[in-house]
Amino acid sequence: MSRLIVWRHGNTDWNASHRVQGQTDVPLNAVGRQQAVDASELLIKMRPDMIVSSDLHRAADTAAALAALSGLTINYDKRFRERYFGNWQGLTMAEVAELYPDQYERWTHGQEVGGEVETLADLGRRVSEALHAAAELSPPGGTVVVATHGAAARQGIGHLLGWPLEQLRTLRALQNCHWVELTHDRERGWQVAAYNVGPFTDRPVPPPV
């Protein structure tokens, strides 16, 4: 049985201020760096065979904490980048609601936003393709850890599993440095083994943007 661990990056200052990151290359803050260390101490027990990461620093530096413990080399794949949010990037969600009320309303209802924002269909497709590629590169029955982003993780997993948007919306956003465990075998295909697993945190969940 093969296993994919789809891991959201640690906290950033933009997460903390509810600012839309998208593909802006925002670094981890001190909290996020500690989260990456704490999560890596749990993930190393799963004996990862390979680490793949988005090339954006907040994901890459999260992956680096696990690489330091495991001795594994990080493979980078741009397809694991966060959703591109166009003009929203750099704005707080309150500012998005004020400046782009129609788009914001569609976003809150899980609909395609329009404008410059990457479509959910395109996001799911590219991340799912990258997940397939990562799984194919792993040894038979191996465990691959993928460091990525909140919206990218959820939409990519949904596309991989063939879930409709309505079903995907029933999942809570991944907390920073938490992950989804997916397993695969010939009879059952891909299945969710665990969701939103990670180090303890008492912080509110930032939006996956």
Short mmCIF file of C-alpha atoms in Angstrom, two decimals:
data_model
loop_
_atom_site.label_atom_id
_atom_site.label_comp_id
_atom_site.label_asym_id
_atom_site.label_seq_id
_atom_site.Cartn_x
_atom_site.Cartn_y
_atom_site.Cartn_z
CA MET A 1 0.00 0.00 0.00
CA SER A 2 1.39 3.41 -0.99
CA ARG A 3 0.88 6.52 1.09
CA LEU A 4 0.77 10.26 0.40
CA ILE A 5 1.01 12.80 3.22
CA VAL A 6 -0.29 16.15 1.94
CA TRP A 7 1.08 18.72 4.38
CA ARG A 8 0.14 22.38 4.71
CA HIS A 9 3.01 24.80 5.45
CA GLY A 10 3.58 26.50 8.80
CA ASN A 11 2.22 29.85 9.91
CA THR A 12 3.22 33.16 8.30
CA ASP A 13 2.60 36.76 9.28
CA TRP A 14 0.07 36.97 6.45
CA ASN A 15 -1.79 33.94 7.82
CA ALA A 16 -1.87 35.62 11.22
CA SER A 17 -3.33 38.83 9.78
CA HIS A 18 -5.80 36.99 7.48
CA ARG A 19 -4.07 38.41 4.40
CA VAL A 20 -4.41 36.63 1.05
CA GLN A 21 -1.08 35.05 0.10
CA GLY A 22 -1.85 33.09 -3.04
CA GLN A 23 1.42 32.77 -4.93
CA THR A 24 3.12 35.68 -3.14
CA ASP A 25 6.31 34.24 -1.64
CA VAL A 26 5.73 34.98 2.05
CA PRO A 27 8.20 33.36 4.51
CA LEU A 28 7.39 31.45 7.66
CA ASN A 29 7.32 33.41 10.89
CA ALA A 30 8.78 32.17 14.19
CA VAL A 31 5.55 30.31 15.01
CA GLY A 32 5.57 28.63 11.61
CA ARG A 33 9.18 27.53 11.92
CA GLN A 34 8.46 25.93 15.29
CA GLN A 35 5.33 24.27 13.89
CA ALA A 36 7.45 22.76 11.10
CA VAL A 37 9.87 21.31 13.64
CA ASP A 38 7.05 19.95 15.83
CA ALA A 39 5.25 18.41 12.85
CA SER A 40 8.45 16.88 11.51
CA GLU A 41 8.99 15.05 14.79
CA LEU A 42 5.63 13.37 14.21
CA LEU A 43 6.07 12.77 10.48
CA ILE A 44 9.49 11.15 10.84
CA LYS A 45 7.76 8.29 12.68
CA MET A 46 5.91 7.52 9.41
CA ARG A 47 9.27 6.74 7.78
CA PRO A 48 8.98 8.91 4.67
CA ASP A 49 10.79 7.72 1.55
CA MET A 50 10.55 10.98 -0.37
CA ILE A 51 9.76 14.67 0.20
CA VAL A 52 8.23 16.87 -2.50
CA SER A 53 7.47 20.56 -2.02
CA SER A 54 6.06 23.66 -3.58
CA ASP A 55 8.91 25.99 -4.45
CA LEU A 56 7.39 28.87 -2.45
CA HIS A 57 9.48 29.50 0.67
CA ARG A 58 6.78 28.90 3.29
CA ALA A 59 6.29 25.35 1.96
CA ALA A 60 9.93 24.70 1.09
CA ASP A 61 11.12 25.79 4.55
CA THR A 62 8.45 23.63 6.16
CA ALA A 63 9.72 20.66 4.14
CA ALA A 64 13.30 21.52 5.12
CA ALA A 65 12.54 20.77 8.76
CA LEU A 66 11.58 17.20 7.83
CA ALA A 67 14.53 16.89 5.45
CA ALA A 68 16.87 17.82 8.30
CA LEU A 69 15.50 14.98 10.44
CA SER A 70 15.23 12.36 7.70
CA GLY A 71 18.31 13.12 5.61
CA LEU A 72 16.12 13.09 2.49
CA THR A 73 16.55 15.49 -0.42
CA ILE A 74 13.61 17.77 -1.23
CA ASN A 75 12.18 17.56 -4.74
CA TYR A 76 10.45 20.77 -5.87
CA ASP A 77 7.37 20.95 -8.09
CA LYS A 78 5.77 24.30 -8.99
CA ARG A 79 2.45 22.57 -9.50
CA PHE A 80 2.15 22.39 -5.70
CA ARG A 81 2.03 26.20 -5.44
CA GLU A 82 -0.98 27.83 -3.83
CA ARG A 83 -3.96 28.99 -5.86
CA TYR A 84 -3.27 32.20 -7.76
CA PHE A 85 -5.56 34.88 -6.36
CA GLY A 86 -4.76 37.75 -8.74
CA ASN A 87 -5.69 41.18 -7.37
CA TRP A 88 -6.65 39.67 -4.03
CA GLN A 89 -3.03 38.89 -3.16
CA GLY A 90 -1.74 41.12 -0.37
CA LEU A 91 -5.23 42.18 0.74
CA THR A 92 -6.94 41.21 3.97
CA MET A 93 -10.18 39.31 3.57
CA ALA A 94 -12.03 42.39 4.85
CA GLU A 95 -10.46 44.43 2.05
CA VAL A 96 -11.39 41.78 -0.51
CA ALA A 97 -15.01 41.90 0.68
CA GLU A 98 -15.03 45.68 0.33
CA LEU A 99 -13.22 45.98 -3.02
CA TYR A 100 -14.58 42.87 -4.77
CA PRO A 101 -17.95 42.14 -3.12
CA ASP A 102 -19.33 39.98 -5.95
CA GLN A 103 -16.20 37.87 -6.15
CA TYR A 104 -16.05 37.58 -2.37
CA GLU A 105 -19.65 36.41 -2.24
CA ARG A 106 -18.93 33.68 -4.80
CA TRP A 107 -15.80 32.63 -2.88
CA THR A 108 -17.71 32.28 0.40
CA HIS A 109 -20.18 29.96 -1.35
CA GLY A 110 -17.46 27.80 -2.89
CA GLN A 111 -18.12 28.99 -6.43
CA GLU A 112 -15.68 30.00 -9.13
CA VAL A 113 -14.60 33.55 -8.30
CA GLY A 114 -13.88 34.92 -11.77
CA GLY A 115 -11.56 37.79 -12.62
CA GLU A 116 -7.86 36.95 -12.29
CA VAL A 117 -8.38 34.26 -9.63
CA GLU A 118 -7.33 30.78 -10.75
CA THR A 119 -10.32 28.49 -11.22
CA LEU A 120 -10.96 25.67 -8.80
CA ALA A 121 -11.00 23.29 -11.75
CA ASP A 122 -7.54 24.36 -12.91
CA LEU A 123 -6.18 24.32 -9.36
CA GLY A 124 -7.51 20.84 -8.66
CA ARG A 125 -6.21 19.51 -11.96
CA ARG A 126 -2.64 20.77 -11.58
CA VAL A 127 -2.26 19.71 -7.95
CA SER A 128 -3.82 16.31 -8.61
CA GLU A 129 -1.43 15.75 -11.52
CA ALA A 130 1.48 16.62 -9.24
CA LEU A 131 0.20 14.22 -6.56
CA HIS A 132 0.01 11.41 -9.13
CA ALA A 133 3.53 12.22 -10.31
CA ALA A 134 4.88 12.19 -6.76
CA ALA A 135 3.22 8.84 -6.03
CA GLU A 136 4.62 7.30 -9.21
CA LEU A 137 8.17 8.35 -8.28
CA SER A 138 7.99 6.73 -4.86
CA PRO A 139 9.13 3.15 -4.24
CA PRO A 140 6.38 0.49 -4.20
CA GLY A 141 4.52 0.77 -0.92
CA GLY A 142 6.45 3.91 -0.04
CA THR A 143 5.45 7.07 1.81
CA VAL A 144 5.74 10.46 0.13
CA VAL A 145 5.36 13.72 2.07
CA VAL A 146 4.18 16.68 -0.01
CA ALA A 147 4.59 20.18 1.46
CA THR A 148 2.04 22.47 -0.12
CA HIS A 149 -0.66 25.05 0.72
CA GLY A 150 -4.17 25.09 2.14
CA ALA A 151 -6.37 25.66 -0.89
CA ALA A 152 -4.01 23.69 -3.12
CA ALA A 153 -4.10 20.70 -0.78
CA ARG A 154 -7.87 20.57 -0.43
CA GLN A 155 -8.66 21.09 -4.09
CA GLY A 156 -5.93 18.73 -5.30
CA ILE A 157 -7.10 15.98 -2.97
CA GLY A 158 -10.71 16.50 -4.04
CA HIS A 159 -9.76 16.19 -7.70
CA LEU A 160 -7.65 13.09 -6.99
CA LEU A 161 -10.59 11.42 -5.22
CA GLY A 162 -13.17 12.55 -7.76
CA TRP A 163 -15.21 14.47 -5.20
CA PRO A 164 -17.72 17.14 -6.32
CA LEU A 165 -17.27 20.67 -4.99
CA GLU A 166 -20.28 20.28 -2.69
CA GLN A 167 -18.65 17.34 -0.92
CA LEU A 168 -15.27 19.03 -0.75
CA ARG A 169 -16.81 22.04 1.02
CA THR A 170 -17.74 19.81 3.97
CA LEU A 171 -14.03 19.56 4.89
CA ARG A 172 -12.66 22.16 7.27
CA ALA A 173 -9.62 24.09 6.13
CA LEU A 174 -6.30 22.48 7.06
CA GLN A 175 -4.59 24.09 10.01
CA ASN A 176 -1.05 25.31 9.52
CA CYS A 177 1.43 22.42 9.51
CA HIS A 178 -1.37 19.82 9.55
CA TRP A 179 -1.79 17.16 6.91
CA VAL A 180 -4.01 14.68 5.11
CA GLU A 181 -3.00 11.02 4.88
CA LEU A 182 -4.00 9.25 1.66
CA THR A 183 -3.44 5.56 0.95
CA HIS A 184 -3.63 3.68 -2.33
CA ASP A 185 -4.01 0.06 -3.33
CA ARG A 186 -5.15 -1.70 -6.49
CA GLU A 187 -8.55 -2.75 -5.17
CA ARG A 188 -9.71 0.49 -3.53
CA GLY A 189 -7.67 3.18 -5.28
CA TRP A 190 -7.08 6.36 -3.27
CA GLN A 191 -8.68 6.68 0.16
CA VAL A 192 -8.52 9.22 2.99
CA ALA A 193 -6.92 7.61 6.03
CA ALA A 194 -6.67 10.75 8.20
CA TYR A 195 -7.49 14.44 7.89
CA ASN A 196 -6.20 17.60 9.63
CA VAL A 197 -3.59 15.74 11.69
CA GLY A 198 -0.66 17.61 13.21
CA PRO A 199 0.96 19.14 16.27
CA PHE A 200 -1.33 20.60 18.90
CA THR A 201 -2.30 24.22 18.41
CA ASP A 202 -4.81 26.46 20.16
CA ARG A 203 -4.70 29.06 17.42
CA PRO A 204 -7.72 29.75 15.16
CA VAL A 205 -7.53 28.26 11.68
CA PRO A 206 -6.44 30.89 9.11
CA PRO A 207 -8.24 30.82 5.75
CA PRO A 208 -6.42 28.62 3.20
CA VAL A 209 -5.35 31.47 0.90
#
